[in-house]
Amino acid sequence: MTAPTWQKSSRSTTQGGECVEVAAFSGVIGVRDSKDRKAGHLALTPEQFAALVRCLKRLA
């Protein structure tokens, strides 16, 4: 298995604010804090990730 390609959120800033990165794995989507990559990541199913994004959009 090759290493996943992490992508920073388009809403992240260069001012050192809250940054999230996502990557596709085998059947799951990884979500991690770009400032603390060694802390690990959450592994969400595509359905869980879609629900998370919907919820966050409602809060914005």
PDB file of C-alpha atoms in Angstrom:
ATOM      1  CA  MET A   1       0.000   0.000   0.000  1.00  0.00           C
ATOM      2  CA  THR A   2       1.352   3.426  -0.891  1.00  0.00           C
ATOM      3  CA  ALA A   3       1.331   6.289   1.576  1.00  0.00           C
ATOM      4  CA  PRO A   4      -1.815   8.412   1.388  1.00  0.00           C
ATOM      5  CA  THR A   5      -1.648  11.908  -0.075  1.00  0.00           C
ATOM      6  CA  TRP A   6      -2.848  14.349   2.564  1.00  0.00           C
ATOM      7  CA  GLN A   7      -4.567  17.515   1.366  1.00  0.00           C
ATOM      8  CA  LYS A   8      -5.088  20.617   3.487  1.00  0.00           C
ATOM      9  CA  SER A   9      -8.592  22.039   3.689  1.00  0.00           C
ATOM     10  CA  SER A  10      -9.325  24.861   1.273  1.00  0.00           C
ATOM     11  CA  ARG A  11     -10.544  26.853   4.283  1.00  0.00           C
ATOM     12  CA  SER A  12      -7.191  26.606   6.078  1.00  0.00           C
ATOM     13  CA  THR A  13      -5.111  29.750   6.335  1.00  0.00           C
ATOM     14  CA  THR A  14      -1.391  30.424   6.324  1.00  0.00           C
ATOM     15  CA  GLN A  15      -1.695  32.355   9.611  1.00  0.00           C
ATOM     16  CA  GLY A  16      -1.277  29.178  11.678  1.00  0.00           C
ATOM     17  CA  GLY A  17      -4.956  28.860  12.506  1.00  0.00           C
ATOM     18  CA  GLU A  18      -7.044  25.752  12.675  1.00  0.00           C
ATOM     19  CA  CYS A  19      -6.008  23.446   9.831  1.00  0.00           C
ATOM     20  CA  VAL A  20      -7.434  20.090   8.848  1.00  0.00           C
ATOM     21  CA  GLU A  21      -6.050  17.614   6.331  1.00  0.00           C
ATOM     22  CA  VAL A  22      -7.840  14.718   4.659  1.00  0.00           C
ATOM     23  CA  ALA A  23      -6.640  11.673   2.726  1.00  0.00           C
ATOM     24  CA  ALA A  24      -8.287   8.693   1.063  1.00  0.00           C
ATOM     25  CA  PHE A  25      -7.302   5.249   2.350  1.00  0.00           C
ATOM     26  CA  SER A  26      -8.719   1.844   1.430  1.00  0.00           C
ATOM     27  CA  GLY A  27     -12.439   2.416   1.936  1.00  0.00           C
ATOM     28  CA  VAL A  28     -12.048   5.185   4.537  1.00  0.00           C
ATOM     29  CA  ILE A  29     -11.216   8.867   4.682  1.00  0.00           C
ATOM     30  CA  GLY A  30      -8.558  10.003   7.122  1.00  0.00           C
ATOM     31  CA  VAL A  31      -8.914  13.346   8.928  1.00  0.00           C
ATOM     32  CA  ARG A  32      -6.080  14.865  10.954  1.00  0.00           C
ATOM     33  CA  ASP A  33      -4.837  18.079  12.544  1.00  0.00           C
ATOM     34  CA  SER A  34      -2.119  19.483  10.291  1.00  0.00           C
ATOM     35  CA  LYS A  35      -0.365  21.064  13.278  1.00  0.00           C
ATOM     36  CA  ASP A  36      -0.092  17.746  15.184  1.00  0.00           C
ATOM     37  CA  ARG A  37       0.330  15.048  12.544  1.00  0.00           C
ATOM     38  CA  LYS A  38       1.990  12.634  14.985  1.00  0.00           C
ATOM     39  CA  ALA A  39      -1.241  12.507  17.022  1.00  0.00           C
ATOM     40  CA  GLY A  40      -2.769  10.237  14.382  1.00  0.00           C
ATOM     41  CA  HIS A  41      -5.987  10.586  12.433  1.00  0.00           C
ATOM     42  CA  LEU A  42      -9.641   9.721  12.478  1.00  0.00           C
ATOM     43  CA  ALA A  43     -10.738   7.059   9.998  1.00  0.00           C
ATOM     44  CA  LEU A  44     -14.248   7.734   8.696  1.00  0.00           C
ATOM     45  CA  THR A  45     -16.346   5.887   6.154  1.00  0.00           C
ATOM     46  CA  PRO A  46     -17.365   8.003   3.161  1.00  0.00           C
ATOM     47  CA  GLU A  47     -20.870   8.214   4.656  1.00  0.00           C
ATOM     48  CA  GLN A  48     -19.533   9.392   8.027  1.00  0.00           C
ATOM     49  CA  PHE A  49     -17.285  11.947   6.348  1.00  0.00           C
ATOM     50  CA  ALA A  50     -20.205  13.310   4.297  1.00  0.00           C
ATOM     51  CA  ALA A  51     -22.309  13.605   7.473  1.00  0.00           C
ATOM     52  CA  LEU A  52     -19.451  15.425   9.237  1.00  0.00           C
ATOM     53  CA  VAL A  53     -19.106  17.916   6.363  1.00  0.00           C
ATOM     54  CA  ARG A  54     -22.881  18.521   6.314  1.00  0.00           C
ATOM     55  CA  CYS A  55     -22.872  19.171  10.067  1.00  0.00           C
ATOM     56  CA  LEU A  56     -19.898  21.545   9.860  1.00  0.00           C
ATOM     57  CA  LYS A  57     -21.518  23.492   7.032  1.00  0.00           C
ATOM     58  CA  ARG A  58     -24.608  24.010   9.180  1.00  0.00           C
ATOM     59  CA  LEU A  59     -22.434  25.381  12.012  1.00  0.00           C
ATOM     60  CA  ALA A  60     -20.562  27.809   9.754  1.00  0.00           C
TER      61      ALA A  60
END
